Structure formats: C-alpha cells, structure tokens
Amino acid sequence: MSSAADTRPAPEEEPPAKKRFTFPSALTILAVVTLAVWALAFLIPPGAYDRNEDGAPVQGTYHRVDSDQSFVDRLNDLFLSPVNGLYGVQDAKTGEVGPDLAGELYGSAGVFLFVLAIGAFITVVFATGALDRGIGRLAHRLRDRGALLIVGVMLVFALLGTVEGFAEETLGFYGLIIPLMLALGYDRMVATGTIILGAGIGVLCSTVNPFATGVASSAADISLGDGIVLRAIMWVVLTAVTIAYVVRYANRVRKNPDRSLSGFLPGDREHNAADAAEPPELTRLHRIILVLVGLVFAFMIFSVVPWSSALTGDADATPYGFELGWSFPHLAALFLVAAVLVGVVARFGEQRLSATIIQGAADFISPALVIVLARGVTVIMNNSQITDTVLHSIEGVVSGTSSALFAVFVFLVNLPLAFLIPSTSGHATLAMPILAPLADFAGVSRAVVVTAWQAASGWMNLWVPTTAVTIGGVALAKVGYDRYLRFVWPLLAVLFALICGFVALGAVWT
C-alpha cells in the first residue's frame, strides 16, 4: 500500500569502495613459487654434475640423467615440501631428501630454531625498555646539535642493522625523531631519511645479521664469519656516504626551507627543541642490560669469525686455539640463554619471562616459516634432479667472465628477486643453492656471493614498496612515497656504483 512517505526518493547508495591492491606476503609468494617450480620440474630435463670429495659440483661434468620419479612420487614431494624444508634428511647414496631417510640433515631446522631464539632475545631486550630509552636519551641529548643528532641516530641504527637486522623496529621511533627534527629547523624528509636509511644501510652491509648474512651463509654452506672483513669495510664506507647525504640535504633545508622535498604540514614550523619532552633517565638496570646486549653480540661475532683466515688471508689456514667455530645450533643456544639472562637481570619473574620468550618466538615465526618454505622449494628441485640443470644453464651465461664481472652479475641478478621476495631470509634460502656453486666455477669465494646477494636485497629494500619498513615509514612520517623516491634516488645511484665496485674488488681480492 503506497503513501506520501513512499514517494520520497530513495537515498543514493554509495558506490562500494574500491579494494586497494596489496602485495602478497612472502609466504604467499613462496607458496606460488613452490607450485611453479613443481610444475616446471615436469618440463626441465633432469641432470647432474660429478661431485668432488667436498660434495661441490665439478665444472664441465654436467650430464643428463634418467629420472625414476613417478607422478605419485612428485605429488608426494609437493605435499611434504614444507616438512622436508624443516627436517628433511638427504640420503648419502641416492641424494634424495625425505623426512624418514638416513643421512645428513638437508632441512633448515637449525636456522629455523636460531631465528626463533634470536626473536625471543630481541623481544626480551625491548621489553626491558633499555634500548628504546637509550636511543631516546641519545636523541634528546643531541637535540641542540642537529648534524650530530642525525649522525648519532643513524650510526646507532646502522650498527644495530648490521649485527641483528634492525629494521621493522625503527617504526616505533618516528614519534620521537620527527618532532626533534622539526624543532631543529629540518623537515619530515630528514627524519624519514635518518630512520629508513640509517637502519637500511646497516642491513645492506650486514656483517653478522642473522636474518641476512646468517641464513645466506648457512644456505651457501660457509661460516657466518666468512667475508666479514669485506662487509665491515663496506659498512664503514657506505654508512659514511649515506650519513653525509642526509646531513647535506638537512643543512640545505635548514638554510632554505623552500628547498624541502616533503614540504611542511600546518604546525611543523612551530616546534621548539627546548619544548621537546625529555625521556626518563637511564636507570642502573638499563645500563647493565645495554652492556649485556653489547657483550652478547660481541661474543657472537667472536664465536663465528674464522680468525686465522681473516688475519692471514689464507682460507685454508690452521685455526687458532681460541677459535670457537660456532654455527647455528650453538648460536641458537647462545641467544636462548642470553634471553633468560636478560630477563633474570631485569627481574621479570618466571611468568613474565616465559610469556615474553614465547611471544618473541611467536613474533618471529613468519620469517622462520619463510625459510622453511624456501628450503622446501630446493628439496623439490633436488628430488626431481633439476637443480644441476638450472645451474648448468647459468654456468653457460657466466662462463668465461672475469671474477669481478661474475660478482657484479650476482648482484644484478638478485635485484628483481629482492623485489618479489622482500624477505631476506626467504630470498637467501631460495637463491643460494644455485648461486653458491656458481662461485666455485668462477673461482670466487662463496662469501663474495653472500655479500653481493645481501647488498642486492638491502639496496632494493631501501626504496621498494613491497617492504613494510619503507612504505610504513613514509606513512608514519606523512611524507609522500613519490617525494621520498625523489629524495633517495641520487643516493641509490651512488650506492649502486659503490656496491658494484666493492663486490668486484672482493672477488679479485679473495
């Protein structure tokens, strides 16, 4: 039954909001890669190299082989790939990998536990508030000296980045750094560059970063300390260049605000350094914890560095008596014990310490699973016997090139992979089984391949929109992503040239 009220025009329905595209997570990408590699294994012919006594492929010995895998066998490999990626065992005679075979561990169980252990340690340290307050005190102490503030914060972030992959943790510092930078006459881009580039250059030049250098070294079957001298020199030079770049821009904006690339929001010019809230003083307990953290990472570096090789330059030098030669099982135990020690010193109590360790391991389960999935892909390639075929095809591309050119090639070929897989752990686990043997063919140290790989990953993660550190950082700073790209591209070009020079020099040097 109609009425006057029924004649009113119906309110217009708002069009449904368009869903914004979000780049898939590393886990999703690796799941797709797993399916793609499994399907390609039906098309790529199986083959093999002869192996030397160390198990490394011998150049020039590649030959086709017959595969006895049935479709059911291949389907079983796909089904079990995550399991094999964690604790698959490689049969010494057949080379096949499976969870119920006898032989050497092929899966990444050691690295998996190591990631969870260091996640627990880092979470316990942050729960004490010592690291946050220490950085806050540093920033406030330098609040009247703008250039020193930029240098100090970037150095701390770069140091944390090179030893423990400090990146996502920087997202919590925008609320502190931005007001200080604005109060000193800088713009939001200075704060953004200080945070993103400070931590990012540290990760790019990782010396012992467990999530980059550690995982890649494990996948390349070398020590975490191999190549540390080259990476340390890179860290010093590239960090100095990056800091100088940000300071130069900051001084330019301070002298002439009209040259700001980010511009100023309402109220940005009204900040005063004297009004910045002073963080609480570091307590005696905080100082003790910061010393403990420094000692733990210093001991980690000491335990993994092959000192005889590093000091003599001879890769086959007899180890000194004080060398520990620790690997991932030892380091996992170290960080678990260190997490408990820090919690006890901080007087967490049994309940809080247990909960924090569990939470820390849970927070780091994602990169740990990425490593497992990526390793599962290599198991599929191994069991279908196509790994050597892929290696042989790349060998043909790089054969005859100089060692320096080969190192640059490794850097370049990893750039698109870093875009697709921003997770350093997953990227390393996926790429190293192919790239590391290539180094043997080229007569280049595998450590140089690890360095070139992590430089590619780190360089891309300074700007690509697939990483939360960059895209989340510019959002928190309220800086347009396009403006950030305008700010950073000259530095990226300089870093690109320097990286190519360093990896080329490292290949010749070693």
XYZ file of C-alpha atoms in Angstrom:
510
model
C 0.000 0.000 0.000
C 1.534 3.312 -1.062
C 1.574 6.578 0.871
C 3.022 10.079 0.581
C 6.027 8.970 2.539
C 6.683 6.301 -0.064
C 7.159 8.927 -2.802
C 10.370 10.289 -1.309
C 13.377 9.473 -3.420
C 15.425 6.667 -2.006
C 18.831 7.757 -0.770
C 21.555 7.143 -3.282
C 23.680 4.198 -2.415
C 27.327 4.998 -2.069
C 29.446 3.099 -4.567
C 31.405 0.335 -2.895
C 34.911 1.380 -2.040
C 37.468 0.032 -4.423
C 39.755 -2.500 -2.869
C 43.337 -1.365 -2.918
C 45.872 -3.809 -4.235
C 48.159 -5.152 -1.562
C 51.298 -7.021 -2.494
C 51.173 -10.661 -1.350
C 53.177 -11.688 1.668
C 56.443 -13.581 1.350
C 54.668 -16.759 2.474
C 52.108 -16.450 -0.322
C 54.779 -15.704 -2.915
C 56.808 -18.726 -1.860
C 53.720 -20.944 -1.964
C 53.184 -19.820 -5.576
C 56.880 -20.353 -6.320
C 56.631 -23.867 -4.876
C 53.772 -24.766 -7.202
C 55.504 -23.154 -10.186
C 58.795 -24.986 -9.604
C 56.961 -28.267 -9.093
C 55.166 -27.799 -12.425
C 58.362 -26.722 -14.234
C 60.121 -29.841 -12.978
C 57.996 -31.834 -15.457
C 59.452 -29.765 -18.311
C 63.076 -29.255 -17.264
C 65.236 -32.284 -18.058
C 66.979 -33.883 -15.078
C 70.767 -33.755 -14.977
C 73.736 -33.949 -12.638
C 77.326 -32.873 -12.136
C 80.037 -35.130 -10.832
C 80.901 -34.163 -7.261
C 84.297 -33.775 -5.610
C 85.156 -35.066 -2.142
C 83.568 -31.972 -0.565
C 80.317 -32.529 -2.431
C 80.769 -29.497 -4.692
C 79.915 -29.848 -8.419
C 82.858 -30.229 -10.797
C 82.759 -27.795 -13.697
C 82.391 -29.388 -17.133
C 80.981 -32.685 -15.866
C 77.260 -31.972 -16.312
C 75.319 -34.798 -17.958
C 71.684 -35.761 -18.419
C 70.256 -38.492 -16.216
C 67.092 -40.565 -16.239
C 64.561 -39.846 -13.517
C 62.696 -42.734 -11.945
C 60.188 -40.500 -10.178
C 56.557 -41.307 -10.841
C 53.770 -38.742 -10.774
C 52.796 -40.000 -7.306
C 56.381 -39.508 -6.110
C 56.379 -35.935 -7.378
C 53.000 -35.281 -5.787
C 54.364 -36.615 -2.515
C 57.352 -34.261 -2.773
C 54.998 -31.305 -3.223
C 52.887 -32.402 -0.268
C 55.895 -32.888 2.008
C 57.919 -29.875 0.805
C 57.394 -27.773 3.990
C 58.240 -30.794 6.149
C 61.346 -31.560 4.115
C 62.250 -27.886 4.239
C 62.347 -28.145 8.033
C 63.883 -31.546 8.788
C 64.285 -33.454 5.529
C 67.279 -35.817 5.506
C 69.401 -36.423 2.405
C 70.338 -39.997 1.580
C 74.096 -40.213 1.030
C 73.806 -42.709 -1.841
C 70.829 -41.506 -3.872
C 70.876 -37.814 -2.921
C 67.106 -37.939 -2.343
C 65.647 -35.884 0.504
C 62.865 -37.143 2.745
C 61.751 -36.958 6.384
C 62.260 -40.695 7.020
C 65.593 -41.292 5.252
C 69.023 -41.837 6.798
C 71.882 -39.442 6.102
C 72.668 -35.751 6.671
C 70.134 -33.095 7.600
C 69.117 -31.155 4.474
C 66.293 -29.136 6.019
C 66.692 -25.827 7.768
C 65.794 -26.916 11.295
C 68.961 -25.346 12.715
C 68.325 -21.961 11.116
C 64.612 -22.199 11.983
C 65.375 -22.593 15.697
C 68.055 -19.894 15.509
C 65.553 -17.357 14.152
C 63.085 -18.163 16.924
C 65.842 -17.931 19.548
C 67.090 -14.523 18.435
C 63.475 -13.372 18.144
C 62.970 -14.323 21.783
C 66.155 -12.497 22.791
C 65.317 -9.298 20.898
C 61.774 -9.254 22.317
C 63.023 -9.669 25.888
C 65.523 -6.827 25.376
C 62.835 -4.498 24.023
C 60.505 -5.478 26.863
C 63.015 -4.075 29.351
C 62.739 -0.656 27.688
C 66.518 -0.224 27.830
C 67.169 0.039 24.093
C 64.242 2.380 23.407
C 65.181 4.637 26.287
C 68.860 4.589 25.343
C 68.125 5.787 21.811
C 65.643 8.328 23.165
C 68.228 9.715 25.581
C 70.798 9.960 22.776
C 68.356 11.869 20.552
C 67.396 14.257 23.336
C 70.990 14.919 24.383
C 71.858 15.938 20.829
C 68.680 17.970 20.318
C 70.567 21.288 20.096
C 73.122 19.963 17.603
C 71.233 18.961 14.508
C 74.023 17.425 12.461
C 75.295 15.439 15.450
C 71.760 14.209 16.127
C 71.465 12.881 12.573
C 74.911 11.273 12.703
C 74.354 9.768 16.145
C 70.947 8.239 15.422
C 71.980 6.929 12.002
C 75.153 5.363 13.408
C 73.214 3.562 16.139
C 70.592 2.338 13.673
C 73.256 1.263 11.161
C 75.159 -0.638 13.850
C 72.019 -2.424 15.006
C 71.116 -3.147 11.373
C 74.459 -4.747 10.570
C 74.542 -7.034 13.617
C 70.897 -8.022 14.109
C 68.850 -6.805 11.146
C 67.286 -3.845 12.977
C 64.645 -2.583 10.522
C 60.975 -3.078 11.409
C 61.782 -1.978 14.957
C 62.507 1.543 13.655
C 58.803 2.137 13.054
C 58.410 2.907 16.744
C 60.857 5.833 16.641
C 59.047 8.199 14.254
C 57.054 9.741 17.079
C 60.297 10.694 18.804
C 62.564 11.657 15.893
C 60.131 13.735 13.797
C 59.357 16.375 16.491
C 63.068 16.713 17.273
C 63.995 17.215 13.617
C 61.223 19.749 13.083
C 62.272 21.615 16.211
C 65.790 21.920 14.813
C 64.544 23.521 11.599
C 64.550 20.412 9.423
C 61.642 18.825 7.552
C 59.953 15.455 7.787
C 62.126 14.069 4.984
C 65.215 14.483 7.157
C 63.586 12.383 9.879
C 62.455 9.814 7.298
C 65.911 9.536 5.756
C 67.587 9.344 9.158
C 65.445 6.373 10.177
C 64.952 4.404 6.946
C 68.415 4.953 5.512
C 70.179 4.630 8.860
C 68.848 1.157 9.566
C 68.662 0.220 5.875
C 72.332 0.832 5.153
C 73.215 -1.295 8.147
C 71.146 -4.195 6.816
C 72.576 -3.680 3.311
C 76.100 -4.031 4.742
C 75.198 -6.800 7.177
C 78.283 -8.199 8.850
C 76.714 -10.866 11.055
C 73.000 -10.078 10.665
C 71.430 -13.495 11.354
C 68.413 -12.879 9.105
C 70.520 -11.985 6.054
C 74.177 -12.996 6.323
C 73.383 -15.847 8.684
C 70.700 -17.507 6.593
C 72.598 -16.945 3.339
C 75.832 -18.340 4.795
C 74.015 -21.415 6.010
C 72.424 -21.968 2.590
C 75.827 -21.437 0.928
C 77.416 -23.919 3.359
C 80.003 -21.475 4.730
C 80.695 -19.909 8.112
C 78.825 -16.805 9.210
C 82.184 -15.109 9.691
C 83.466 -15.755 6.153
C 83.776 -12.468 4.271
C 83.288 -10.321 7.370
C 86.302 -8.122 6.583
C 84.896 -7.032 3.210
C 81.442 -6.472 4.701
C 82.895 -4.418 7.574
C 84.769 -2.158 5.148
C 81.586 -1.773 3.087
C 79.670 -0.851 6.235
C 82.127 1.891 7.150
C 82.248 3.447 3.669
C 78.574 3.130 2.692
C 77.356 4.266 6.110
C 79.584 7.355 5.909
C 78.289 8.152 2.404
C 74.659 7.721 3.458
C 75.024 9.869 6.571
C 76.792 12.579 4.574
C 73.956 12.542 2.031
C 71.248 13.017 4.681
C 73.253 15.700 6.531
C 73.853 17.600 3.269
C 70.118 17.627 2.489
C 69.296 18.591 6.085
C 71.661 21.579 6.019
C 70.192 22.696 2.690
C 66.631 22.621 4.056
C 67.636 24.389 7.252
C 69.201 27.248 5.282
C 66.353 27.445 2.778
C 63.078 25.743 3.791
C 61.706 26.340 0.289
C 64.039 23.595 -0.955
C 62.278 20.967 1.145
C 61.141 17.966 -0.906
C 58.454 16.998 1.584
C 57.128 20.432 2.431
C 55.713 21.338 5.825
C 52.368 20.487 7.384
C 50.435 23.008 9.483
C 52.228 23.391 12.811
C 55.510 21.860 11.634
C 57.342 25.188 11.890
C 56.062 25.874 15.396
C 58.093 23.198 17.152
C 60.841 24.219 19.545
C 63.720 21.985 20.583
C 63.530 23.296 24.127
C 59.923 22.115 24.388
C 60.734 18.525 23.404
C 59.812 16.185 26.210
C 62.859 14.701 27.894
C 62.833 10.894 28.070
C 63.381 9.421 31.534
C 66.974 8.874 32.642
C 68.617 5.524 32.048
C 68.475 3.541 35.249
C 71.364 1.441 36.521
C 69.429 -1.622 35.400
C 69.024 -0.244 31.873
C 72.755 0.411 31.644
C 73.552 -3.135 32.752
C 71.153 -4.564 30.155
C 72.648 -2.439 27.362
C 76.119 -3.675 28.332
C 74.840 -7.271 28.344
C 73.335 -6.855 24.868
C 76.602 -5.435 23.566
C 78.566 -8.324 25.098
C 76.223 -10.930 23.614
C 76.598 -9.604 20.078
C 80.346 -9.110 20.538
C 80.672 -12.715 21.684
C 78.564 -13.888 18.746
C 80.946 -12.146 16.345
C 83.967 -13.618 18.149
C 82.500 -17.121 18.070
C 81.803 -17.279 14.328
C 84.768 -15.425 12.807
C 87.487 -17.723 11.351
C 90.232 -15.633 12.897
C 93.166 -17.483 11.330
C 91.770 -16.996 7.828
C 90.730 -13.389 8.490
C 94.116 -12.360 9.903
C 96.371 -14.277 7.495
C 94.270 -14.042 4.336
C 94.685 -17.808 3.823
C 91.340 -19.593 3.563
C 92.997 -22.913 4.470
C 94.949 -21.604 7.445
C 95.006 -23.802 10.546
C 92.506 -22.453 13.095
C 93.938 -20.795 16.187
C 93.415 -22.490 19.501
C 90.988 -19.820 20.740
C 88.665 -20.081 17.731
C 85.250 -21.496 18.563
C 83.933 -22.059 15.049
C 80.340 -21.913 16.234
C 77.432 -22.489 13.873
C 73.676 -22.099 14.133
C 72.935 -24.718 16.823
C 75.453 -23.029 19.140
C 74.133 -19.551 18.323
C 70.544 -20.634 18.935
C 71.584 -21.870 22.373
C 73.522 -18.636 22.990
C 70.523 -16.405 22.340
C 68.137 -18.586 24.334
C 70.478 -18.440 27.322
C 71.013 -14.699 26.768
C 67.242 -14.108 26.670
C 66.858 -15.843 30.026
C 69.843 -13.951 31.465
C 68.474 -10.554 30.412
C 65.063 -11.455 31.811
C 66.563 -12.525 35.133
C 68.687 -9.360 35.373
C 65.582 -7.275 34.548
C 63.698 -9.085 37.353
C 60.899 -10.177 35.065
C 59.860 -13.104 37.189
C 59.200 -16.597 35.864
C 55.722 -15.917 34.466
C 56.598 -12.717 32.599
C 59.912 -14.054 31.296
C 58.301 -17.238 29.973
C 55.492 -15.287 28.334
C 57.911 -12.796 26.745
C 60.155 -15.528 25.334
C 57.135 -17.323 23.885
C 55.794 -14.064 22.443
C 59.178 -13.288 20.913
C 59.374 -16.676 19.236
C 55.798 -16.235 18.009
C 56.567 -12.794 16.548
C 59.417 -14.295 14.521
C 57.585 -17.384 13.304
C 56.853 -15.681 9.975
C 60.497 -15.309 8.829
C 61.198 -18.769 10.220
C 58.397 -20.281 8.119
C 59.602 -18.351 5.069
C 62.961 -20.105 5.431
C 61.224 -23.477 5.671
C 59.081 -22.886 2.570
C 62.043 -21.646 0.555
C 64.069 -24.683 1.568
C 61.143 -26.870 0.547
C 61.424 -25.457 -2.974
C 65.061 -26.565 -3.153
C 64.027 -30.030 -1.989
C 61.600 -30.325 -4.914
C 64.356 -29.267 -7.304
C 66.784 -31.699 -5.705
C 64.479 -34.725 -5.787
C 63.426 -34.059 -9.381
C 67.152 -33.629 -10.227
C 66.750 -30.278 -11.981
C 68.995 -28.209 -9.674
C 72.121 -29.075 -11.641
C 70.311 -28.431 -14.920
C 69.434 -24.901 -13.803
C 72.984 -24.445 -12.528
C 74.363 -25.632 -15.867
C 72.220 -23.153 -17.802
C 73.522 -20.244 -15.706
C 77.047 -21.601 -15.962
C 76.828 -21.100 -19.704
C 75.939 -17.440 -19.206
C 78.785 -16.605 -16.823
C 81.449 -18.947 -18.211
C 84.481 -17.056 -19.431
C 83.664 -13.910 -17.457
C 86.190 -12.456 -15.048
C 85.734 -12.970 -11.318
C 84.934 -9.269 -10.886
C 82.260 -9.345 -13.588
C 80.808 -12.521 -12.085
C 80.403 -10.852 -8.682
C 78.602 -7.900 -10.273
C 76.379 -10.362 -12.170
C 75.351 -11.983 -8.873
C 74.410 -8.547 -7.528
C 72.373 -7.653 -10.613
C 70.532 -10.956 -10.947
C 69.302 -10.701 -7.358
C 67.698 -7.275 -7.753
C 64.424 -8.491 -9.307
C 64.322 -11.423 -6.882
C 64.603 -8.970 -3.980
C 61.595 -7.063 -5.322
C 59.464 -10.210 -5.475
C 60.701 -11.617 -2.167
C 61.444 -8.738 0.230
C 62.060 -11.259 2.998
C 65.849 -11.567 3.211
C 65.565 -14.993 4.811
C 63.357 -16.455 2.091
C 65.340 -14.820 -0.711
C 68.624 -16.213 0.646
C 67.325 -19.731 1.151
C 65.881 -19.788 -2.354
C 68.830 -18.300 -4.254
C 71.954 -19.552 -2.505
C 71.776 -23.248 -3.500
C 72.104 -22.117 -7.139
C 74.438 -19.145 -6.745
C 76.950 -20.630 -4.295
C 78.143 -23.463 -6.594
C 78.490 -20.912 -9.404
C 81.128 -19.193 -7.296
C 83.138 -22.422 -7.319
C 83.033 -22.477 -11.122
C 84.131 -18.839 -11.306
C 86.919 -19.326 -8.796
C 85.299 -16.824 -6.451
C 84.790 -17.196 -2.714
C 81.236 -18.130 -1.744
C 81.431 -15.353 0.835
C 81.572 -12.818 -2.009
C 78.352 -14.300 -3.413
C 76.720 -13.897 0.003
C 77.910 -10.277 0.166
C 76.692 -9.496 -3.371
C 73.346 -11.149 -2.652
C 72.701 -9.272 0.606
C 73.765 -5.980 -0.989
C 71.141 -6.505 -3.708
C 68.483 -7.328 -1.137
C 69.454 -4.380 1.059
C 69.662 -1.912 -1.840
C 66.184 -2.806 -3.065
C 64.690 -2.655 0.414
C 65.758 0.990 0.721
C 63.022 2.015 -1.694
C 60.724 -0.756 -2.964
C 57.060 -0.503 -1.918
C 56.956 -4.224 -1.083
C 58.752 -3.681 2.231
C 56.850 -2.503 5.287
C 59.853 -0.587 6.607
C 59.803 1.856 3.684
C 56.108 2.138 2.921
C 55.172 2.119 6.612
C 57.876 4.669 7.404
C 56.775 7.255 4.852
C 53.187 6.796 6.017
C 54.120 7.408 9.657
C 56.189 10.436 8.671
C 53.344 11.761 6.478
C 55.702 12.047 3.540
C 54.542 11.140 0.040
C 56.153 7.983 -1.336
C 56.818 9.763 -4.638
C 58.622 12.543 -2.779
C 60.687 10.002 -0.873
C 61.754 8.469 -4.197
C 62.818 11.912 -5.451
C 64.848 12.341 -2.280
C 66.569 8.952 -2.296
C 67.294 8.189 -5.966
C 70.635 10.085 -6.211
C 71.877 8.194 -3.159
C 70.684 4.907 -4.650
C 72.726 5.594 -7.779
C 75.865 6.293 -5.737
C 75.344 3.194 -3.591
C 74.749 1.084 -6.719
C 78.125 2.103 -8.148
C 79.933 1.607 -4.839
C 78.414 -1.844 -4.310
C 79.470 -2.990 -7.775
C 82.974 -1.745 -7.042
C 83.162 -3.466 -3.657
C 81.892 -6.874 -4.803
C 84.164 -6.755 -7.847
C 87.125 -5.896 -5.635
C 86.150 -8.619 -3.192
C 86.023 -11.211 -5.960
C 89.513 -10.270 -7.159
C 90.867 -9.905 -3.635
C 89.741 -13.334 -2.490
